[in-house]
């Protein structure tokens, strides 16, 4: 079973940037599709961005595309989420997770929370002045 550890969260001012990291151990991320999700207080967990290991296709929440970027470093077995122009409504716990179906086509598929089976502990991102 793959283990995931998120890092890089913290307190930032509106308009600031952060890079979140998700380091995997136990399995290579080549076996999975990988996603970033977030959950704000009182709200449902939602997909932020996902990437397929089959073809590198990516999914972005429509409201976040252009501000957030997902990437993967195969040599380091690590996935990143670059976050720019952060807003107070981005405040949430951010999780990385894996989907054992690695052949997802995110050009034509939505990224669904229910498909993901292994989750990290999460890292808090707070955007406030």
PDB file of N, CA and C in Angstrom, residues 40-121:
ATOM      1  N   UNK A  40     -12.801  22.497   3.123  1.00  0.00           N
ATOM      2  CA  UNK A  40     -12.950  23.656   3.986  1.00  0.00           C
ATOM      3  C   UNK A  40     -13.968  23.342   5.076  1.00  0.00           C
ATOM      4  N   UNK A  41     -13.897  24.051   6.210  1.00  0.00           N
ATOM      5  CA  UNK A  41     -14.856  23.796   7.292  1.00  0.00           C
ATOM      6  C   UNK A  41     -16.296  23.913   6.815  1.00  0.00           C
ATOM      7  N   UNK A  42     -17.100  22.906   7.124  1.00  0.00           N
ATOM      8  CA  UNK A  42     -18.503  22.915   6.768  1.00  0.00           C
ATOM      9  C   UNK A  42     -18.810  22.594   5.324  1.00  0.00           C
ATOM     10  N   UNK A  43     -17.796  22.233   4.540  1.00  0.00           N
ATOM     11  CA  UNK A  43     -18.011  21.954   3.129  1.00  0.00           C
ATOM     12  C   UNK A  43     -17.547  20.551   2.769  1.00  0.00           C
ATOM     13  N   UNK A  44     -18.041  20.052   1.643  1.00  0.00           N
ATOM     14  CA  UNK A  44     -17.664  18.736   1.155  1.00  0.00           C
ATOM     15  C   UNK A  44     -16.248  18.756   0.592  1.00  0.00           C
ATOM     16  N   UNK A  45     -15.575  17.605   0.669  1.00  0.00           N
ATOM     17  CA  UNK A  45     -14.275  17.471   0.043  1.00  0.00           C
ATOM     18  C   UNK A  45     -14.436  17.566  -1.475  1.00  0.00           C
ATOM     19  N   UNK A  46     -13.548  18.321  -2.117  1.00  0.00           N
ATOM     20  CA  UNK A  46     -13.662  18.539  -3.549  1.00  0.00           C
ATOM     21  C   UNK A  46     -12.325  18.333  -4.244  1.00  0.00           C
ATOM     22  N   UNK A  47     -12.400  17.924  -5.496  1.00  0.00           N
ATOM     23  CA  UNK A  47     -11.203  17.751  -6.303  1.00  0.00           C
ATOM     24  C   UNK A  47     -10.669  19.104  -6.735  1.00  0.00           C
ATOM     25  N   UNK A  48      -9.360  19.279  -6.619  1.00  0.00           N
ATOM     26  CA  UNK A  48      -8.674  20.476  -7.068  1.00  0.00           C
ATOM     27  C   UNK A  48      -8.003  20.225  -8.415  1.00  0.00           C
ATOM     28  N   UNK A  49      -7.178  19.175  -8.472  1.00  0.00           N
ATOM     29  CA  UNK A  49      -6.454  18.836  -9.689  1.00  0.00           C
ATOM     30  C   UNK A  49      -6.008  17.390  -9.625  1.00  0.00           C
ATOM     31  N   UNK A  50      -6.011  16.702 -10.770  1.00  0.00           N
ATOM     32  CA  UNK A  50      -5.602  15.308 -10.841  1.00  0.00           C
ATOM     33  C   UNK A  50      -4.754  15.091 -12.087  1.00  0.00           C
ATOM     34  N   UNK A  51      -3.887  14.063 -12.030  1.00  0.00           N
ATOM     35  CA  UNK A  51      -3.010  13.757 -13.154  1.00  0.00           C
ATOM     36  C   UNK A  51      -2.967  12.254 -13.363  1.00  0.00           C
ATOM     37  N   UNK A  52      -3.029  11.838 -14.625  1.00  0.00           N
ATOM     38  CA  UNK A  52      -2.983  10.433 -15.000  1.00  0.00           C
ATOM     39  C   UNK A  52      -1.556  10.006 -15.277  1.00  0.00           C
ATOM     40  N   UNK A  53      -1.200   8.779 -14.859  1.00  0.00           N
ATOM     41  CA  UNK A  53       0.113   8.224 -15.178  1.00  0.00           C
ATOM     42  C   UNK A  53       0.152   7.567 -16.548  1.00  0.00           C
ATOM     43  N   UNK A  54      -0.997   7.381 -17.183  1.00  0.00           N
ATOM     44  CA  UNK A  54      -1.019   6.783 -18.508  1.00  0.00           C
ATOM     45  C   UNK A  54      -0.496   7.746 -19.559  1.00  0.00           C
ATOM     46  N   UNK A  55      -1.045   8.951 -19.563  1.00  0.00           N
ATOM     47  CA  UNK A  55      -0.711   9.896 -20.619  1.00  0.00           C
ATOM     48  C   UNK A  55      -0.414  11.303 -20.115  1.00  0.00           C
ATOM     49  N   UNK A  56      -0.414  11.491 -18.797  1.00  0.00           N
ATOM     50  CA  UNK A  56      -0.151  12.797 -18.237  1.00  0.00           C
ATOM     51  C   UNK A  56      -1.304  13.768 -18.340  1.00  0.00           C
ATOM     52  N   UNK A  57      -2.467  13.303 -18.763  1.00  0.00           N
ATOM     53  CA  UNK A  57      -3.623  14.185 -18.859  1.00  0.00           C
ATOM     54  C   UNK A  57      -3.994  14.709 -17.476  1.00  0.00           C
ATOM     55  N   UNK A  58      -4.517  15.913 -17.436  1.00  0.00           N
ATOM     56  CA  UNK A  58      -4.793  16.575 -16.168  1.00  0.00           C
ATOM     57  C   UNK A  58      -6.218  17.081 -16.094  1.00  0.00           C
ATOM     58  N   UNK A  59      -6.717  17.109 -14.880  1.00  0.00           N
ATOM     59  CA  UNK A  59      -8.006  17.691 -14.568  1.00  0.00           C
ATOM     60  C   UNK A  59      -7.784  18.876 -13.636  1.00  0.00           C
ATOM     61  N   UNK A  60      -8.520  19.954 -13.885  1.00  0.00           N
ATOM     62  CA  UNK A  60      -8.529  21.099 -12.987  1.00  0.00           C
ATOM     63  C   UNK A  60      -9.962  21.518 -12.718  1.00  0.00           C
ATOM     64  N   UNK A  61     -10.242  21.849 -11.483  1.00  0.00           N
ATOM     65  CA  UNK A  61     -11.505  22.502 -11.184  1.00  0.00           C
ATOM     66  C   UNK A  61     -11.607  23.771 -12.025  1.00  0.00           C
ATOM     67  N   UNK A  62     -12.766  23.965 -12.644  1.00  0.00           N
ATOM     68  CA  UNK A  62     -12.926  25.087 -13.564  1.00  0.00           C
ATOM     69  C   UNK A  62     -12.626  26.426 -12.905  1.00  0.00           C
ATOM     70  N   UNK A  63     -12.954  26.551 -11.638  1.00  0.00           N
ATOM     71  CA  UNK A  63     -12.752  27.808 -10.941  1.00  0.00           C
ATOM     72  C   UNK A  63     -11.294  28.067 -10.583  1.00  0.00           C
ATOM     73  N   UNK A  64     -10.447  27.033 -10.645  1.00  0.00           N
ATOM     74  CA  UNK A  64      -9.051  27.150 -10.236  1.00  0.00           C
ATOM     75  C   UNK A  64      -8.066  27.124 -11.395  1.00  0.00           C
ATOM     76  N   UNK A  65      -8.493  26.665 -12.550  1.00  0.00           N
ATOM     77  CA  UNK A  65      -7.600  26.562 -13.695  1.00  0.00           C
ATOM     78  C   UNK A  65      -7.042  27.945 -14.029  1.00  0.00           C
ATOM     79  N   UNK A  66      -5.727  27.999 -14.202  1.00  0.00           N
ATOM     80  CA  UNK A  66      -5.052  29.255 -14.433  1.00  0.00           C
ATOM     81  C   UNK A  66      -4.342  29.772 -13.205  1.00  0.00           C
ATOM     82  N   UNK A  67      -4.745  29.328 -12.016  1.00  0.00           N
ATOM     83  CA  UNK A  67      -4.081  29.700 -10.773  1.00  0.00           C
ATOM     84  C   UNK A  67      -3.271  28.556 -10.179  1.00  0.00           C
ATOM     85  N   UNK A  68      -3.749  27.318 -10.349  1.00  0.00           N
ATOM     86  CA  UNK A  68      -3.093  26.144  -9.774  1.00  0.00           C
ATOM     87  C   UNK A  68      -2.520  25.281 -10.890  1.00  0.00           C
ATOM     88  N   UNK A  69      -1.379  24.622 -10.613  1.00  0.00           N
ATOM     89  CA  UNK A  69      -0.736  23.744 -11.577  1.00  0.00           C
ATOM     90  C   UNK A  69      -0.257  22.482 -10.879  1.00  0.00           C
ATOM     91  N   UNK A  70      -0.607  21.318 -11.430  1.00  0.00           N
ATOM     92  CA  UNK A  70      -0.151  20.041 -10.899  1.00  0.00           C
ATOM     93  C   UNK A  70       1.026  19.543 -11.726  1.00  0.00           C
ATOM     94  N   UNK A  71       1.985  18.898 -11.065  1.00  0.00           N
ATOM     95  CA  UNK A  71       3.123  18.321 -11.763  1.00  0.00           C
ATOM     96  C   UNK A  71       3.632  17.117 -10.985  1.00  0.00           C
ATOM     97  N   UNK A  72       4.448  16.291 -11.642  1.00  0.00           N
ATOM     98  CA  UNK A  72       4.963  15.078 -11.015  1.00  0.00           C
ATOM     99  C   UNK A  72       6.431  14.903 -11.367  1.00  0.00           C
ATOM    100  N   UNK A  73       7.228  14.564 -10.373  1.00  0.00           N
ATOM    101  CA  UNK A  73       8.644  14.256 -10.549  1.00  0.00           C
ATOM    102  C   UNK A  73       8.803  12.758 -10.314  1.00  0.00           C
ATOM    103  N   UNK A  74       8.930  11.994 -11.385  1.00  0.00           N
ATOM    104  CA  UNK A  74       8.987  10.543 -11.263  1.00  0.00           C
ATOM    105  C   UNK A  74      10.228  10.076 -10.496  1.00  0.00           C
ATOM    106  N   UNK A  75      11.354  10.750 -10.686  1.00  0.00           N
ATOM    107  CA  UNK A  75      12.584  10.353 -10.014  1.00  0.00           C
ATOM    108  C   UNK A  75      12.468  10.489  -8.505  1.00  0.00           C
ATOM    109  N   UNK A  76      11.732  11.499  -8.044  1.00  0.00           N
ATOM    110  CA  UNK A  76      11.548  11.731  -6.613  1.00  0.00           C
ATOM    111  C   UNK A  76      10.275  11.100  -6.070  1.00  0.00           C
ATOM    112  N   UNK A  77       9.465  10.495  -6.948  1.00  0.00           N
ATOM    113  CA  UNK A  77       8.199   9.888  -6.546  1.00  0.00           C
ATOM    114  C   UNK A  77       7.342  10.890  -5.760  1.00  0.00           C
ATOM    115  N   UNK A  78       7.258  12.098  -6.295  1.00  0.00           N
ATOM    116  CA  UNK A  78       6.603  13.200  -5.619  1.00  0.00           C
ATOM    117  C   UNK A  78       5.710  13.968  -6.598  1.00  0.00           C
ATOM    118  N   UNK A  79       4.550  14.387  -6.116  1.00  0.00           N
ATOM    119  CA  UNK A  79       3.622  15.206  -6.884  1.00  0.00           C
ATOM    120  C   UNK A  79       3.530  16.576  -6.225  1.00  0.00           C
ATOM    121  N   UNK A  80       3.426  17.612  -7.039  1.00  0.00           N
ATOM    122  CA  UNK A  80       3.399  18.983  -6.545  1.00  0.00           C
ATOM    123  C   UNK A  80       2.115  19.684  -6.965  1.00  0.00           C
ATOM    124  N   UNK A  81       1.723  20.661  -6.180  1.00  0.00           N
ATOM    125  CA  UNK A  81       0.647  21.565  -6.541  1.00  0.00           C
ATOM    126  C   UNK A  81       1.148  22.990  -6.350  1.00  0.00           C
ATOM    127  N   UNK A  82       1.352  23.696  -7.463  1.00  0.00           N
ATOM    128  CA  UNK A  82       1.727  25.098  -7.422  1.00  0.00           C
ATOM    129  C   UNK A  82       0.461  25.925  -7.299  1.00  0.00           C
ATOM    130  N   UNK A  83       0.416  26.790  -6.300  1.00  0.00           N
ATOM    131  CA  UNK A  83      -0.760  27.593  -6.007  1.00  0.00           C
ATOM    132  C   UNK A  83      -0.374  29.065  -6.087  1.00  0.00           C
ATOM    133  N   UNK A  84      -1.050  29.816  -6.949  1.00  0.00           N
ATOM    134  CA  UNK A  84      -0.749  31.224  -7.146  1.00  0.00           C
ATOM    135  C   UNK A  84      -1.996  32.073  -6.949  1.00  0.00           C
ATOM    136  N   UNK A  85      -1.777  33.360  -6.680  1.00  0.00           N
ATOM    137  CA  UNK A  85      -2.874  34.310  -6.484  1.00  0.00           C
ATOM    138  C   UNK A  85      -3.915  33.759  -5.512  1.00  0.00           C
ATOM    139  N   UNK A  86      -3.446  33.335  -4.364  1.00  0.00           N
ATOM    140  CA  UNK A  86      -4.329  32.689  -3.392  1.00  0.00           C
ATOM    141  C   UNK A  86      -5.358  33.663  -2.835  1.00  0.00           C
ATOM    142  N   UNK A  87      -6.542  33.131  -2.570  1.00  0.00           N
ATOM    143  CA  UNK A  87      -7.669  33.900  -2.075  1.00  0.00           C
ATOM    144  C   UNK A  87      -8.138  33.326  -0.745  1.00  0.00           C
ATOM    145  N   UNK A  88      -8.806  34.131   0.076  1.00  0.00           N
ATOM    146  CA  UNK A  88      -9.294  33.608   1.353  1.00  0.00           C
ATOM    147  C   UNK A  88     -10.155  32.357   1.204  1.00  0.00           C
ATOM    148  N   UNK A  89     -10.921  32.251   0.136  1.00  0.00           N
ATOM    149  CA  UNK A  89     -11.760  31.082  -0.069  1.00  0.00           C
ATOM    150  C   UNK A  89     -10.976  29.825  -0.408  1.00  0.00           C
ATOM    151  N   UNK A  90      -9.662  29.949  -0.630  1.00  0.00           N
ATOM    152  CA  UNK A  90      -8.807  28.781  -0.821  1.00  0.00           C
ATOM    153  C   UNK A  90      -8.406  28.132   0.504  1.00  0.00           C
ATOM    154  N   UNK A  91      -8.742  28.757   1.613  1.00  0.00           N
ATOM    155  CA  UNK A  91      -8.409  28.215   2.926  1.00  0.00           C
ATOM    156  C   UNK A  91      -9.079  26.858   3.115  1.00  0.00           C
ATOM    157  N   UNK A  92      -8.281  25.833   3.415  1.00  0.00           N
ATOM    158  CA  UNK A  92      -8.784  24.470   3.550  1.00  0.00           C
ATOM    159  C   UNK A  92      -7.638  23.562   3.965  1.00  0.00           C
ATOM    160  N   UNK A  93      -7.986  22.338   4.337  1.00  0.00           N
ATOM    161  CA  UNK A  93      -7.000  21.276   4.448  1.00  0.00           C
ATOM    162  C   UNK A  93      -6.848  20.655   3.067  1.00  0.00           C
ATOM    163  N   UNK A  94      -5.625  20.562   2.592  1.00  0.00           N
ATOM    164  CA  UNK A  94      -5.338  20.008   1.276  1.00  0.00           C
ATOM    165  C   UNK A  94      -4.764  18.609   1.429  1.00  0.00           C
ATOM    166  N   UNK A  95      -5.317  17.675   0.655  1.00  0.00           N
ATOM    167  CA  UNK A  95      -4.922  16.275   0.693  1.00  0.00           C
ATOM    168  C   UNK A  95      -4.425  15.830  -0.678  1.00  0.00           C
ATOM    169  N   UNK A  96      -3.435  14.951  -0.700  1.00  0.00           N
ATOM    170  CA  UNK A  96      -3.149  14.209  -1.914  1.00  0.00           C
ATOM    171  C   UNK A  96      -3.668  12.793  -1.741  1.00  0.00           C
ATOM    172  N   UNK A  97      -3.956  12.144  -2.859  1.00  0.00           N
ATOM    173  CA  UNK A  97      -4.541  10.814  -2.820  1.00  0.00           C
ATOM    174  C   UNK A  97      -4.230  10.084  -4.122  1.00  0.00           C
ATOM    175  N   UNK A  98      -4.374   8.752  -4.090  1.00  0.00           N
ATOM    176  CA  UNK A  98      -4.126   7.932  -5.270  1.00  0.00           C
ATOM    177  C   UNK A  98      -5.350   7.117  -5.641  1.00  0.00           C
ATOM    178  N   UNK A  99      -5.507   6.916  -6.924  1.00  0.00           N
ATOM    179  CA  UNK A  99      -6.561   6.125  -7.538  1.00  0.00           C
ATOM    180  C   UNK A  99      -5.883   4.934  -8.193  1.00  0.00           C
ATOM    181  N   UNK A 100      -6.221   3.685  -7.809  1.00  0.00           N
ATOM    182  CA  UNK A 100      -5.526   2.526  -8.387  1.00  0.00           C
ATOM    183  C   UNK A 100      -5.765   2.339  -9.874  1.00  0.00           C
ATOM    184  N   UNK A 101      -6.754   2.999 -10.441  1.00  0.00           N
ATOM    185  CA  UNK A 101      -6.965   2.949 -11.878  1.00  0.00           C
ATOM    186  C   UNK A 101      -6.072   4.011 -12.511  1.00  0.00           C
ATOM    187  N   UNK A 102      -4.903   3.586 -13.006  1.00  0.00           N
ATOM    188  CA  UNK A 102      -3.906   4.534 -13.488  1.00  0.00           C
ATOM    189  C   UNK A 102      -4.131   4.967 -14.924  1.00  0.00           C
ATOM    190  N   UNK A 103      -5.137   4.379 -15.588  1.00  0.00           N
ATOM    191  CA  UNK A 103      -5.381   4.652 -17.000  1.00  0.00           C
ATOM    192  C   UNK A 103      -6.469   5.700 -17.204  1.00  0.00           C
ATOM    193  N   UNK A 104      -6.721   6.503 -16.197  1.00  0.00           N
ATOM    194  CA  UNK A 104      -7.697   7.577 -16.352  1.00  0.00           C
ATOM    195  C   UNK A 104      -7.304   8.513 -17.488  1.00  0.00           C
ATOM    196  N   UNK A 105      -8.319   9.000 -18.173  1.00  0.00           N
ATOM    197  CA  UNK A 105      -8.139   9.991 -19.225  1.00  0.00           C
ATOM    198  C   UNK A 105      -8.812  11.273 -18.759  1.00  0.00           C
ATOM    199  N   UNK A 106      -8.040  12.149 -18.141  1.00  0.00           N
ATOM    200  CA  UNK A 106      -8.630  13.352 -17.582  1.00  0.00           C
ATOM    201  C   UNK A 106      -8.932  14.411 -18.626  1.00  0.00           C
ATOM    202  N   UNK A 107      -8.587  14.131 -19.882  1.00  0.00           N
ATOM    203  CA  UNK A 107      -9.064  14.980 -20.958  1.00  0.00           C
ATOM    204  C   UNK A 107     -10.566  14.815 -21.140  1.00  0.00           C
ATOM    205  N   UNK A 108     -11.066  13.612 -20.855  1.00  0.00           N
ATOM    206  CA  UNK A 108     -12.466  13.291 -21.075  1.00  0.00           C
ATOM    207  C   UNK A 108     -13.205  12.844 -19.817  1.00  0.00           C
ATOM    208  N   UNK A 109     -12.510  12.694 -18.703  1.00  0.00           N
ATOM    209  CA  UNK A 109     -13.122  12.258 -17.454  1.00  0.00           C
ATOM    210  C   UNK A 109     -12.989  13.327 -16.384  1.00  0.00           C
ATOM    211  N   UNK A 110     -13.996  13.407 -15.529  1.00  0.00           N
ATOM    212  CA  UNK A 110     -13.881  14.198 -14.319  1.00  0.00           C
ATOM    213  C   UNK A 110     -13.111  13.416 -13.261  1.00  0.00           C
ATOM    214  N   UNK A 111     -12.488  14.126 -12.361  1.00  0.00           N
ATOM    215  CA  UNK A 111     -11.782  13.525 -11.244  1.00  0.00           C
ATOM    216  C   UNK A 111     -12.741  13.454 -10.064  1.00  0.00           C
ATOM    217  N   UNK A 112     -13.027  12.242  -9.584  1.00  0.00           N
ATOM    218  CA  UNK A 112     -14.053  12.032  -8.577  1.00  0.00           C
ATOM    219  C   UNK A 112     -13.429  11.576  -7.260  1.00  0.00           C
ATOM    220  N   UNK A 113     -13.844  12.188  -6.180  1.00  0.00           N
ATOM    221  CA  UNK A 113     -13.344  11.842  -4.850  1.00  0.00           C
ATOM    222  C   UNK A 113     -13.501  10.353  -4.575  1.00  0.00           C
ATOM    223  N   UNK A 114     -14.629   9.766  -4.985  1.00  0.00           N
ATOM    224  CA  UNK A 114     -14.939   8.377  -4.669  1.00  0.00           C
ATOM    225  C   UNK A 114     -13.990   7.381  -5.315  1.00  0.00           C
ATOM    226  N   UNK A 115     -13.258   7.782  -6.343  1.00  0.00           N
ATOM    227  CA  UNK A 115     -12.328   6.881  -7.021  1.00  0.00           C
ATOM    228  C   UNK A 115     -11.014   6.704  -6.272  1.00  0.00           C
ATOM    229  N   UNK A 116     -10.730   7.552  -5.304  1.00  0.00           N
ATOM    230  CA  UNK A 116      -9.433   7.573  -4.652  1.00  0.00           C
ATOM    231  C   UNK A 116      -9.486   6.792  -3.342  1.00  0.00           C
ATOM    232  N   UNK A 117      -8.505   5.925  -3.137  1.00  0.00           N
ATOM    233  CA  UNK A 117      -8.547   4.958  -2.043  1.00  0.00           C
ATOM    234  C   UNK A 117      -7.462   5.131  -0.993  1.00  0.00           C
ATOM    235  N   UNK A 118      -6.350   5.777  -1.306  1.00  0.00           N
ATOM    236  CA  UNK A 118      -5.276   6.021  -0.345  1.00  0.00           C
ATOM    237  C   UNK A 118      -5.076   7.516  -0.196  1.00  0.00           C
ATOM    238  N   UNK A 119      -5.057   7.977   1.046  1.00  0.00           N
ATOM    239  CA  UNK A 119      -5.035   9.410   1.332  1.00  0.00           C
ATOM    240  C   UNK A 119      -3.915   9.767   2.288  1.00  0.00           C
ATOM    241  N   UNK A 120      -3.334  10.940   2.082  1.00  0.00           N
ATOM    242  CA  UNK A 120      -2.400  11.480   3.040  1.00  0.00           C
ATOM    243  C   UNK A 120      -3.120  12.098   4.222  1.00  0.00           C
ATOM    244  N   UNK A 121      -2.336  12.584   5.175  1.00  0.00           N
ATOM    245  CA  UNK A 121      -2.887  13.163   6.392  1.00  0.00           C
ATOM    246  C   UNK A 121      -3.440  14.564   6.167  1.00  0.00           C
TER     247      UNK A 121
END
